[in-house]
């Protein structure tokens, strides 16, 4: 009997692993809601039911089916509730806005490939707390390591810069 409950618990783990690896393939209900029949809730219920049932069956010597089933349900309900709450928190988590081309204007950076007489090179700026290397253009040559100010973003990967004093 313990083996049967362990297989049920393992099935819950497999369902959860598949949902993480494959995505919302087995999704029930509304895609934005982590309800009672969401994959995390179902997987949590099945896993906790199986593993708690196996533990109860091992402790009682496999004498009957009632004690392992009751123990499984008692463990599975709060586990499913907790899985639902955690999934809902993850779905509704606030995140910063994705940086846009407009956010590059006014940032300062450092020239990592000198801007030549033809006016092209590369600059490293910090955008959203992350270093970003962009193509840079200027009206005049700017040497390697010079501090610059982004005055225009011509695309998501190209900017126009001016050298700034240290």
CSV table of N, CA and C in Angstrom, one decimal:
chain,number,residue,atom,x,y,z
A,1,UNK,N,0.8,-1.2,0.0
A,1,UNK,CA,0.0,0.0,0.0
A,1,UNK,C,0.9,1.3,0.0
A,2,UNK,N,2.0,1.2,0.7
A,2,UNK,CA,2.9,2.4,0.7
A,2,UNK,C,3.4,2.7,-0.7
A,3,UNK,N,3.6,1.7,-1.4
A,3,UNK,CA,4.1,1.9,-2.8
A,3,UNK,C,3.1,2.6,-3.6
A,4,UNK,N,1.8,2.3,-3.5
A,4,UNK,CA,0.8,2.9,-4.2
A,4,UNK,C,0.7,4.4,-3.9
A,5,UNK,N,0.8,4.7,-2.6
A,5,UNK,CA,0.7,6.1,-2.2
A,5,UNK,C,2.0,6.9,-2.6
A,6,UNK,N,3.1,6.2,-2.6
A,6,UNK,CA,4.4,6.9,-3.1
A,6,UNK,C,4.3,7.1,-4.6
A,7,UNK,N,3.6,6.2,-5.4
A,7,UNK,CA,3.4,6.5,-6.8
A,7,UNK,C,2.5,7.7,-7.0
A,8,UNK,N,1.4,7.8,-6.2
A,8,UNK,CA,0.5,8.9,-6.3
A,8,UNK,C,1.3,10.2,-6.0
A,9,UNK,N,2.1,10.2,-4.9
A,9,UNK,CA,2.9,11.4,-4.6
A,9,UNK,C,3.9,11.8,-5.7
A,10,UNK,N,4.5,10.7,-6.3
A,10,UNK,CA,5.4,11.0,-7.4
A,10,UNK,C,4.7,11.5,-8.6
A,11,UNK,N,3.5,11.1,-8.8
A,11,UNK,CA,2.7,11.6,-9.9
A,11,UNK,C,2.4,13.1,-9.7
A,12,UNK,N,2.2,13.6,-8.5
A,12,UNK,CA,2.1,15.0,-8.2
A,12,UNK,C,3.3,15.8,-8.6
A,13,UNK,N,4.5,15.2,-8.2
A,13,UNK,CA,5.7,15.8,-8.5
A,13,UNK,C,6.0,15.9,-10.0
A,14,UNK,N,5.6,14.8,-10.8
A,14,UNK,CA,5.7,14.8,-12.2
A,14,UNK,C,4.8,15.9,-12.9
A,15,UNK,N,3.6,16.0,-12.4
A,15,UNK,CA,2.7,17.0,-13.0
A,15,UNK,C,3.2,18.4,-12.7
A,16,UNK,N,3.8,18.7,-11.6
A,16,UNK,CA,4.3,20.0,-11.3
A,16,UNK,C,5.6,20.2,-12.2
A,17,UNK,N,6.4,19.2,-12.3
A,17,UNK,CA,7.6,19.4,-13.1
A,17,UNK,C,7.3,19.6,-14.6
A,18,UNK,N,6.3,18.9,-15.1
A,18,UNK,CA,5.8,19.1,-16.5
A,18,UNK,C,5.3,20.5,-16.7
A,19,UNK,N,4.5,21.0,-15.7
A,19,UNK,CA,4.0,22.3,-15.8
A,19,UNK,C,5.1,23.4,-15.8
A,20,UNK,N,6.1,23.2,-15.1
A,20,UNK,CA,7.2,24.1,-15.0
A,20,UNK,C,8.0,24.0,-16.3
A,21,UNK,N,8.3,22.8,-16.8
A,21,UNK,CA,9.1,22.7,-18.0
A,21,UNK,C,8.4,22.9,-19.3
A,22,UNK,N,7.1,22.6,-19.4
A,22,UNK,CA,6.4,22.7,-20.6
A,22,UNK,C,5.5,24.0,-20.6
A,23,UNK,N,5.2,24.5,-19.5
A,23,UNK,CA,4.4,25.7,-19.4
A,23,UNK,C,3.0,25.4,-19.0
A,24,UNK,N,2.1,26.1,-19.5
A,24,UNK,CA,0.7,25.9,-19.1
A,24,UNK,C,-0.1,24.9,-20.0
A,25,UNK,N,0.6,23.8,-20.2
A,25,UNK,CA,0.0,22.7,-21.1
A,25,UNK,C,-1.2,22.1,-20.4
A,26,UNK,N,-1.2,22.0,-19.1
A,26,UNK,CA,-2.3,21.3,-18.4
A,26,UNK,C,-3.1,22.3,-17.6
A,27,UNK,N,-3.2,23.6,-18.0
A,27,UNK,CA,-3.8,24.6,-17.3
A,27,UNK,C,-5.3,24.5,-17.3
A,28,UNK,N,-5.9,24.6,-16.1
A,28,UNK,CA,-7.4,24.6,-15.9
A,28,UNK,C,-7.8,26.0,-15.5
A,29,UNK,N,-8.9,26.5,-16.0
A,29,UNK,CA,-9.5,27.8,-15.6
A,29,UNK,C,-8.9,28.9,-16.3
A,30,UNK,N,-9.1,30.1,-15.8
A,30,UNK,CA,-8.6,31.4,-16.4
A,30,UNK,C,-7.1,31.5,-16.3
A,31,UNK,N,-6.4,31.9,-17.4
A,31,UNK,CA,-5.0,31.9,-17.4
A,31,UNK,C,-4.4,32.9,-16.4
A,32,UNK,N,-5.1,33.9,-16.0
A,32,UNK,CA,-4.5,34.9,-15.0
A,32,UNK,C,-4.8,34.6,-13.6
A,33,UNK,N,-5.6,33.5,-13.3
A,33,UNK,CA,-6.0,33.2,-12.0
A,33,UNK,C,-5.3,31.9,-11.5
A,34,UNK,N,-4.9,31.8,-10.3
A,34,UNK,CA,-4.3,30.6,-9.7
A,34,UNK,C,-5.4,30.1,-8.8
A,35,UNK,N,-6.4,29.5,-9.4
A,35,UNK,CA,-7.6,29.0,-8.6
A,35,UNK,C,-7.4,27.6,-8.0
A,36,UNK,N,-8.5,27.1,-7.5
A,36,UNK,CA,-8.5,25.8,-6.8
A,36,UNK,C,-8.1,24.7,-7.8
A,37,UNK,N,-8.3,24.8,-9.1
A,37,UNK,CA,-8.0,23.8,-10.0
A,37,UNK,C,-6.8,24.2,-10.9
A,38,UNK,N,-5.9,25.0,-10.4
A,38,UNK,CA,-4.7,25.4,-11.2
A,38,UNK,C,-3.8,24.2,-11.1
A,39,UNK,N,-2.8,24.2,-11.9
A,39,UNK,CA,-1.8,23.1,-11.9
A,39,UNK,C,-1.0,23.1,-10.6
A,40,UNK,N,-0.6,24.2,-10.0
A,40,UNK,CA,0.1,24.1,-8.7
A,40,UNK,C,-0.8,23.5,-7.6
A,41,UNK,N,-2.1,23.9,-7.6
A,41,UNK,CA,-3.0,23.4,-6.6
A,41,UNK,C,-3.2,21.9,-6.8
A,42,UNK,N,-3.4,21.4,-8.0
A,42,UNK,CA,-3.7,20.0,-8.2
A,42,UNK,C,-2.4,19.2,-7.9
A,43,UNK,N,-1.3,19.7,-8.4
A,43,UNK,CA,0.0,19.0,-8.2
A,43,UNK,C,0.3,18.9,-6.7
A,44,UNK,N,0.1,20.0,-6.0
A,44,UNK,CA,0.3,20.0,-4.6
A,44,UNK,C,-0.6,19.1,-3.8
A,45,UNK,N,-1.8,19.1,-4.2
A,45,UNK,CA,-2.8,18.2,-3.6
A,45,UNK,C,-2.4,16.7,-3.8
A,46,UNK,N,-2.1,16.3,-5.1
A,46,UNK,CA,-1.8,14.9,-5.4
A,46,UNK,C,-0.5,14.5,-4.7
A,47,UNK,N,0.5,15.4,-4.7
A,47,UNK,CA,1.8,15.1,-4.1
A,47,UNK,C,1.7,14.9,-2.6
A,48,UNK,N,1.1,15.8,-1.9
A,48,UNK,CA,0.9,15.8,-0.5
A,48,UNK,C,0.0,14.6,-0.1
A,49,UNK,N,-1.0,14.3,-0.8
A,49,UNK,CA,-1.9,13.2,-0.5
A,49,UNK,C,-1.1,11.9,-0.6
A,50,UNK,N,-0.3,11.7,-1.7
A,50,UNK,CA,0.4,10.5,-1.8
A,50,UNK,C,1.5,10.3,-0.8
A,51,UNK,N,2.3,11.3,-0.6
A,51,UNK,CA,3.4,11.2,0.4
A,51,UNK,C,2.9,11.1,1.8
A,52,UNK,N,1.9,11.8,2.2
A,52,UNK,CA,1.4,11.7,3.6
A,52,UNK,C,0.7,10.4,3.7
A,53,UNK,N,0.0,9.9,2.7
A,53,UNK,CA,-0.7,8.6,2.8
A,53,UNK,C,0.3,7.5,2.9
A,54,UNK,N,1.4,7.6,2.2
A,54,UNK,CA,2.5,6.6,2.3
A,54,UNK,C,3.1,6.6,3.7
A,55,UNK,N,3.3,7.8,4.3
A,55,UNK,CA,3.9,7.9,5.6
A,55,UNK,C,2.9,7.3,6.7
A,56,UNK,N,1.6,7.6,6.5
A,56,UNK,CA,0.6,7.0,7.5
A,56,UNK,C,0.5,5.5,7.3
A,57,UNK,N,0.6,5.0,6.1
A,57,UNK,CA,0.5,3.6,5.9
A,57,UNK,C,1.7,2.9,6.5
A,58,UNK,N,2.9,3.5,6.4
A,58,UNK,CA,4.1,2.9,6.9
A,58,UNK,C,4.0,2.9,8.5
A,59,UNK,N,3.5,4.0,9.1
A,59,UNK,CA,3.4,4.1,10.5
A,59,UNK,C,2.3,3.1,11.1
A,60,UNK,N,1.3,2.9,10.4
A,60,UNK,CA,0.2,2.0,10.9
A,60,UNK,C,0.4,0.6,10.5
A,61,UNK,N,1.4,0.3,9.7
A,61,UNK,CA,1.7,-1.1,9.3
A,61,UNK,C,0.8,-1.6,8.2
A,62,UNK,N,0.2,-0.7,7.5
A,62,UNK,CA,-0.6,-1.0,6.3
A,62,UNK,C,-1.9,-1.8,6.7
A,63,UNK,N,-2.4,-1.6,7.9
A,63,UNK,CA,-3.5,-2.3,8.3
A,63,UNK,C,-4.8,-2.0,7.6
A,64,UNK,N,-5.0,-0.8,7.3
A,64,UNK,CA,-6.3,-0.4,6.7
A,64,UNK,C,-6.1,0.8,5.7
A,65,UNK,N,-7.1,1.1,4.9
A,65,UNK,CA,-7.0,2.2,4.0
A,65,UNK,C,-7.5,3.5,4.5
A,66,UNK,N,-8.3,3.5,5.5
A,66,UNK,CA,-8.9,4.7,6.1
A,66,UNK,C,-7.9,5.7,6.6
A,67,UNK,N,-7.0,5.2,7.5
A,67,UNK,CA,-6.0,6.1,8.1
A,67,UNK,C,-5.1,6.8,7.0
A,68,UNK,N,-4.5,6.0,6.1
A,68,UNK,CA,-3.7,6.7,5.1
A,68,UNK,C,-4.5,7.7,4.2
A,69,UNK,N,-5.7,7.4,3.9
A,69,UNK,CA,-6.5,8.3,3.1
A,69,UNK,C,-6.8,9.6,3.8
A,70,UNK,N,-7.2,9.4,5.1
A,70,UNK,CA,-7.5,10.6,5.9
A,70,UNK,C,-6.3,11.5,6.1
A,71,UNK,N,-5.2,10.8,6.4
A,71,UNK,CA,-3.9,11.5,6.6
A,71,UNK,C,-3.5,12.3,5.3
A,72,UNK,N,-3.7,11.6,4.2
A,72,UNK,CA,-3.4,12.2,2.9
A,72,UNK,C,-4.2,13.5,2.6
A,73,UNK,N,-5.6,13.4,2.9
A,73,UNK,CA,-6.4,14.5,2.7
A,73,UNK,C,-6.1,15.6,3.6
A,74,UNK,N,-5.8,15.3,4.9
A,74,UNK,CA,-5.5,16.3,5.9
A,74,UNK,C,-4.2,17.1,5.5
A,75,UNK,N,-3.2,16.4,4.9
A,75,UNK,CA,-2.0,17.0,4.4
A,75,UNK,C,-2.2,17.8,3.1
A,76,UNK,N,-3.1,17.2,2.2
A,76,UNK,CA,-3.2,17.7,0.9
A,76,UNK,C,-4.0,19.0,0.8
A,77,UNK,N,-5.0,19.2,1.6
A,77,UNK,CA,-5.8,20.4,1.6
A,77,UNK,C,-5.0,21.7,1.9
A,78,UNK,N,-4.2,21.7,3.0
A,78,UNK,CA,-3.4,23.0,3.2
A,78,UNK,C,-2.3,23.1,2.2
A,79,UNK,N,-1.8,22.0,1.7
A,79,UNK,CA,-0.7,22.1,0.6
A,79,UNK,C,-1.2,22.7,-0.6
A,80,UNK,N,-2.4,22.3,-1.0
A,80,UNK,CA,-3.0,22.8,-2.3
A,80,UNK,C,-3.4,24.3,-2.1
A,81,UNK,N,-3.8,24.7,-0.9
A,81,UNK,CA,-4.2,26.1,-0.6
A,81,UNK,C,-2.9,26.9,-0.6
A,82,UNK,N,-1.8,26.4,0.0
A,82,UNK,CA,-0.5,27.1,0.0
A,82,UNK,C,0.0,27.2,-1.4
A,83,UNK,N,-0.1,26.2,-2.2
A,83,UNK,CA,0.4,26.2,-3.6
A,83,UNK,C,-0.4,27.3,-4.4
A,84,UNK,N,-1.7,27.4,-4.2
A,84,UNK,CA,-2.5,28.3,-4.9
A,84,UNK,C,-2.1,29.8,-4.5
A,85,UNK,N,-1.9,30.0,-3.2
A,85,UNK,CA,-1.5,31.3,-2.7
A,85,UNK,C,-0.1,31.7,-3.3
A,86,UNK,N,0.8,30.8,-3.3
A,86,UNK,CA,2.2,31.1,-3.8
A,86,UNK,C,2.1,31.4,-5.3
A,87,UNK,N,1.3,30.6,-6.1
A,87,UNK,CA,1.2,30.8,-7.5
A,87,UNK,C,0.5,32.2,-7.8
A,88,UNK,N,-0.5,32.5,-7.0
A,88,UNK,CA,-1.2,33.8,-7.2
A,88,UNK,C,-0.2,35.0,-6.9
A,89,UNK,N,0.6,34.8,-5.8
A,89,UNK,CA,1.6,35.9,-5.5
A,89,UNK,C,2.6,36.0,-6.6
A,90,UNK,N,3.0,34.9,-7.2
A,90,UNK,CA,4.0,35.0,-8.3
A,90,UNK,C,3.3,35.6,-9.6
A,91,UNK,N,2.1,35.3,-9.8
A,91,UNK,CA,1.4,35.9,-11.0
A,91,UNK,C,1.2,37.4,-10.8
A,92,UNK,N,0.9,37.8,-9.6
A,92,UNK,CA,0.6,39.2,-9.4
A,92,UNK,C,1.8,40.1,-8.9
A,93,UNK,N,3.0,39.5,-9.0
A,93,UNK,CA,4.2,40.2,-8.5
A,93,UNK,C,4.4,41.5,-9.3
A,94,UNK,N,4.7,42.5,-8.7
A,94,UNK,CA,5.0,43.8,-9.3
A,94,UNK,C,6.4,43.8,-9.8
A,95,UNK,N,6.6,44.3,-11.1
A,95,UNK,CA,7.9,44.4,-11.6
A,95,UNK,C,8.1,45.8,-12.2
A,96,UNK,N,9.4,46.1,-12.4
A,96,UNK,CA,9.7,47.4,-13.0
A,96,UNK,C,9.3,47.4,-14.5
A,97,UNK,N,9.0,48.5,-15.0
A,97,UNK,CA,8.7,48.7,-16.4
A,97,UNK,C,9.9,48.3,-17.2
A,98,UNK,N,9.7,47.8,-18.4
A,98,UNK,CA,10.8,47.5,-19.3
A,98,UNK,C,11.4,48.8,-19.9
A,99,UNK,N,12.7,49.0,-19.8
A,99,UNK,CA,13.3,50.2,-20.3
A,99,UNK,C,13.1,50.4,-21.8
A,100,UNK,N,12.8,51.6,-22.2
A,100,UNK,CA,12.6,51.9,-23.6
A,100,UNK,C,13.7,52.7,-24.2
A,101,UNK,N,13.5,53.0,-25.4
A,101,UNK,CA,14.5,53.9,-26.1
A,101,UNK,C,14.5,55.2,-25.5
A,102,UNK,N,13.4,55.8,-25.1
A,102,UNK,CA,13.3,57.1,-24.5
A,102,UNK,C,14.1,57.1,-23.2
A,103,UNK,N,14.2,56.0,-22.4
A,103,UNK,CA,14.9,56.0,-21.2
A,103,UNK,C,16.4,56.2,-21.3
A,104,UNK,N,16.9,56.0,-22.5
A,104,UNK,CA,18.4,56.1,-22.7
A,104,UNK,C,18.8,57.6,-22.8
A,105,UNK,N,17.9,58.5,-23.2
A,105,UNK,CA,18.2,59.9,-23.3
A,105,UNK,C,18.5,60.5,-22.0
A,106,UNK,N,19.6,61.2,-21.9
A,106,UNK,CA,20.0,61.8,-20.6
A,106,UNK,C,20.9,61.0,-19.7
A,107,UNK,N,21.2,59.7,-20.1
A,107,UNK,CA,22.1,58.9,-19.3
A,107,UNK,C,23.5,59.2,-19.7
A,108,UNK,N,24.4,58.9,-18.8
A,108,UNK,CA,25.8,59.1,-19.0
A,108,UNK,C,26.4,57.7,-19.2
A,109,UNK,N,27.5,57.7,-20.0
A,109,UNK,CA,28.2,56.5,-20.2
A,109,UNK,C,29.7,56.7,-20.5
A,110,UNK,N,30.3,55.6,-20.9
A,110,UNK,CA,31.8,55.6,-21.2
A,110,UNK,C,32.0,55.0,-22.5
A,111,UNK,N,32.8,55.7,-23.3
A,111,UNK,CA,33.2,55.2,-24.7
A,111,UNK,C,34.0,53.9,-24.5
A,112,UNK,N,33.6,52.8,-25.1
A,112,UNK,CA,34.3,51.6,-25.1
A,112,UNK,C,35.0,51.2,-26.4
A,113,UNK,N,34.5,51.8,-27.5
A,113,UNK,CA,35.2,51.8,-28.8
A,113,UNK,C,35.2,53.3,-29.3
A,114,UNK,N,36.4,53.8,-29.5
A,114,UNK,CA,36.5,55.2,-29.8
A,114,UNK,C,35.7,55.6,-31.0
A,115,UNK,N,35.1,56.8,-30.9
A,115,UNK,CA,34.3,57.3,-32.0
A,115,UNK,C,35.3,58.0,-32.9
A,116,UNK,N,35.3,57.5,-34.2
A,116,UNK,CA,36.3,58.0,-35.1
A,116,UNK,C,35.8,59.2,-35.8
A,117,UNK,N,36.7,59.7,-36.8
A,117,UNK,CA,36.3,60.8,-37.6
A,117,UNK,C,35.0,60.7,-38.3
A,118,UNK,N,34.7,59.5,-38.7
A,118,UNK,CA,33.4,59.3,-39.4
A,118,UNK,C,32.3,59.3,-38.5
A,119,UNK,N,32.5,59.3,-37.2
A,119,UNK,CA,31.5,59.5,-36.2
A,119,UNK,C,30.9,58.3,-35.6
A,120,UNK,N,31.5,57.1,-35.7
A,120,UNK,CA,30.9,55.9,-35.2
A,120,UNK,C,31.8,55.2,-34.2
A,121,UNK,N,31.2,54.6,-33.1
A,121,UNK,CA,31.9,53.9,-32.1
A,121,UNK,C,30.9,53.2,-31.2
A,122,UNK,N,31.3,52.9,-29.9
A,122,UNK,CA,30.4,52.2,-29.0
A,122,UNK,C,30.5,52.8,-27.6
A,123,UNK,N,29.4,52.8,-26.9
A,123,UNK,CA,29.3,53.4,-25.6
A,123,UNK,C,28.7,52.4,-24.7
A,124,UNK,N,29.1,52.4,-23.4
A,124,UNK,CA,28.4,51.6,-22.4
A,124,UNK,C,27.7,52.5,-21.4
A,125,UNK,N,26.4,52.2,-21.3
A,125,UNK,CA,25.6,53.0,-20.3
A,125,UNK,C,24.9,52.0,-19.4
A,126,UNK,N,24.3,52.6,-18.3
A,126,UNK,CA,23.6,51.8,-17.4
A,126,UNK,C,22.1,52.1,-17.6
A,127,UNK,N,21.3,51.0,-18.0
A,127,UNK,CA,19.9,51.2,-18.3
A,127,UNK,C,19.2,50.2,-17.4
A,128,UNK,N,18.3,50.7,-16.5
A,128,UNK,CA,17.6,49.8,-15.6
A,128,UNK,C,18.5,49.0,-14.7
A,129,UNK,N,19.6,49.6,-14.4
A,129,UNK,CA,20.6,49.0,-13.4
A,129,UNK,C,21.5,48.0,-14.1
A,130,UNK,N,21.4,47.8,-15.4
A,130,UNK,CA,22.2,46.9,-16.1
A,130,UNK,C,23.1,47.6,-17.1
A,131,UNK,N,24.3,47.1,-17.3
A,131,UNK,CA,25.2,47.7,-18.3
A,131,UNK,C,24.7,47.3,-19.7
A,132,UNK,N,24.7,48.3,-20.6
A,132,UNK,CA,24.3,48.1,-22.0
A,132,UNK,C,25.3,48.7,-22.9
A,133,UNK,N,25.7,47.9,-23.9
A,133,UNK,CA,26.7,48.5,-24.9
A,133,UNK,C,25.9,48.8,-26.2
A,134,UNK,N,26.0,50.0,-26.6
A,134,UNK,CA,25.3,50.5,-27.8
A,134,UNK,C,26.2,51.1,-28.8
A,135,UNK,N,25.7,51.1,-30.1
A,135,UNK,CA,26.4,51.9,-31.1
A,135,UNK,C,26.3,53.3,-30.8
A,136,UNK,N,27.4,54.1,-31.0
A,136,UNK,CA,27.3,55.5,-30.7
A,136,UNK,C,27.8,56.3,-31.9
A,137,UNK,N,27.2,57.5,-32.0
A,137,UNK,CA,27.6,58.4,-33.1
A,137,UNK,C,27.8,59.8,-32.5
A,138,UNK,N,28.7,60.6,-33.1
A,138,UNK,CA,28.9,61.9,-32.6
A,138,UNK,C,29.4,62.8,-33.8
A,139,UNK,N,29.2,64.1,-33.6
A,139,UNK,CA,29.7,65.0,-34.6
A,139,UNK,C,31.2,65.1,-34.7
A,140,UNK,N,31.9,64.8,-33.6
A,140,UNK,CA,33.3,64.8,-33.7
A,140,UNK,C,33.9,63.6,-33.0
A,141,UNK,N,35.2,63.3,-33.2
A,141,UNK,CA,35.8,62.1,-32.6
A,141,UNK,C,35.8,62.2,-31.1
A,142,UNK,N,35.6,61.1,-30.4
A,142,UNK,CA,35.7,61.0,-29.0
A,142,UNK,C,36.5,59.8,-28.6
A,143,UNK,N,37.6,60.0,-27.7
A,143,UNK,CA,38.5,59.0,-27.5
A,143,UNK,C,38.0,57.9,-26.5
A,144,UNK,N,38.6,56.7,-26.5
A,144,UNK,CA,38.3,55.6,-25.7
A,144,UNK,C,38.3,56.0,-24.2
A,145,UNK,N,37.4,55.7,-23.4
A,145,UNK,CA,37.3,56.0,-22.0
A,145,UNK,C,36.7,57.3,-21.6
A,146,UNK,N,36.3,58.1,-22.6
A,146,UNK,CA,35.8,59.4,-22.4
A,146,UNK,C,34.3,59.3,-21.8
A,147,UNK,N,33.9,60.2,-20.9
A,147,UNK,CA,32.6,60.2,-20.4
A,147,UNK,C,31.7,61.0,-21.4
A,148,UNK,N,30.5,60.4,-21.7
A,148,UNK,CA,29.6,61.0,-22.6
A,148,UNK,C,28.2,61.1,-22.1
A,149,UNK,N,27.4,61.9,-22.7
A,149,UNK,CA,26.0,62.1,-22.4
A,149,UNK,C,25.2,61.7,-23.6
A,150,UNK,N,24.2,60.8,-23.4
A,150,UNK,CA,23.3,60.5,-24.5
A,150,UNK,C,22.3,61.6,-24.8
A,151,UNK,N,22.3,62.2,-26.0
A,151,UNK,CA,21.4,63.3,-26.3
A,151,UNK,C,20.2,62.8,-27.2
A,152,UNK,N,20.4,61.7,-27.8
A,152,UNK,CA,19.3,61.2,-28.7
A,152,UNK,C,19.5,59.7,-28.9
A,153,UNK,N,18.3,59.0,-28.9
A,153,UNK,CA,18.3,57.5,-29.1
A,153,UNK,C,17.7,57.3,-30.5
A,154,UNK,N,18.5,57.0,-31.5
A,154,UNK,CA,18.0,56.8,-32.9
A,154,UNK,C,17.4,55.5,-33.1
A,155,UNK,N,17.7,54.5,-32.2
A,155,UNK,CA,17.0,53.2,-32.3
A,155,UNK,C,17.3,52.5,-30.9
A,156,UNK,N,16.8,51.3,-30.8
A,156,UNK,CA,17.0,50.6,-29.5
A,156,UNK,C,18.4,50.2,-29.3
A,157,UNK,N,19.3,50.3,-30.3
A,157,UNK,CA,20.7,49.9,-30.2
A,157,UNK,C,21.7,51.0,-30.6
A,158,UNK,N,21.2,52.1,-30.9
A,158,UNK,CA,22.1,53.2,-31.4
A,158,UNK,C,21.7,54.5,-30.8
A,159,UNK,N,22.7,55.3,-30.4
A,159,UNK,CA,22.5,56.6,-29.7
A,159,UNK,C,23.5,57.6,-30.3
A,160,UNK,N,23.1,58.9,-30.1
A,160,UNK,CA,23.9,60.0,-30.4
A,160,UNK,C,24.4,60.6,-29.1
A,161,UNK,N,25.7,60.8,-29.0
A,161,UNK,CA,26.3,61.3,-27.7
A,161,UNK,C,27.2,62.5,-27.9
A,162,UNK,N,27.4,63.2,-26.8
A,162,UNK,CA,28.3,64.3,-26.7
A,162,UNK,C,29.2,64.1,-25.5
A,163,UNK,N,30.5,64.5,-25.7
A,163,UNK,CA,31.5,64.3,-24.6
A,163,UNK,C,31.2,65.3,-23.5
A,164,UNK,N,31.3,64.8,-22.3
A,164,UNK,CA,31.1,65.7,-21.1
A,164,UNK,C,32.4,65.9,-20.3
A,165,UNK,N,32.5,67.0,-19.7
A,165,UNK,CA,33.8,67.2,-18.9
A,165,UNK,C,33.7,66.2,-17.6
A,166,UNK,N,34.9,65.8,-17.2
A,166,UNK,CA,34.9,65.0,-16.0
A,166,UNK,C,34.5,65.8,-14.8
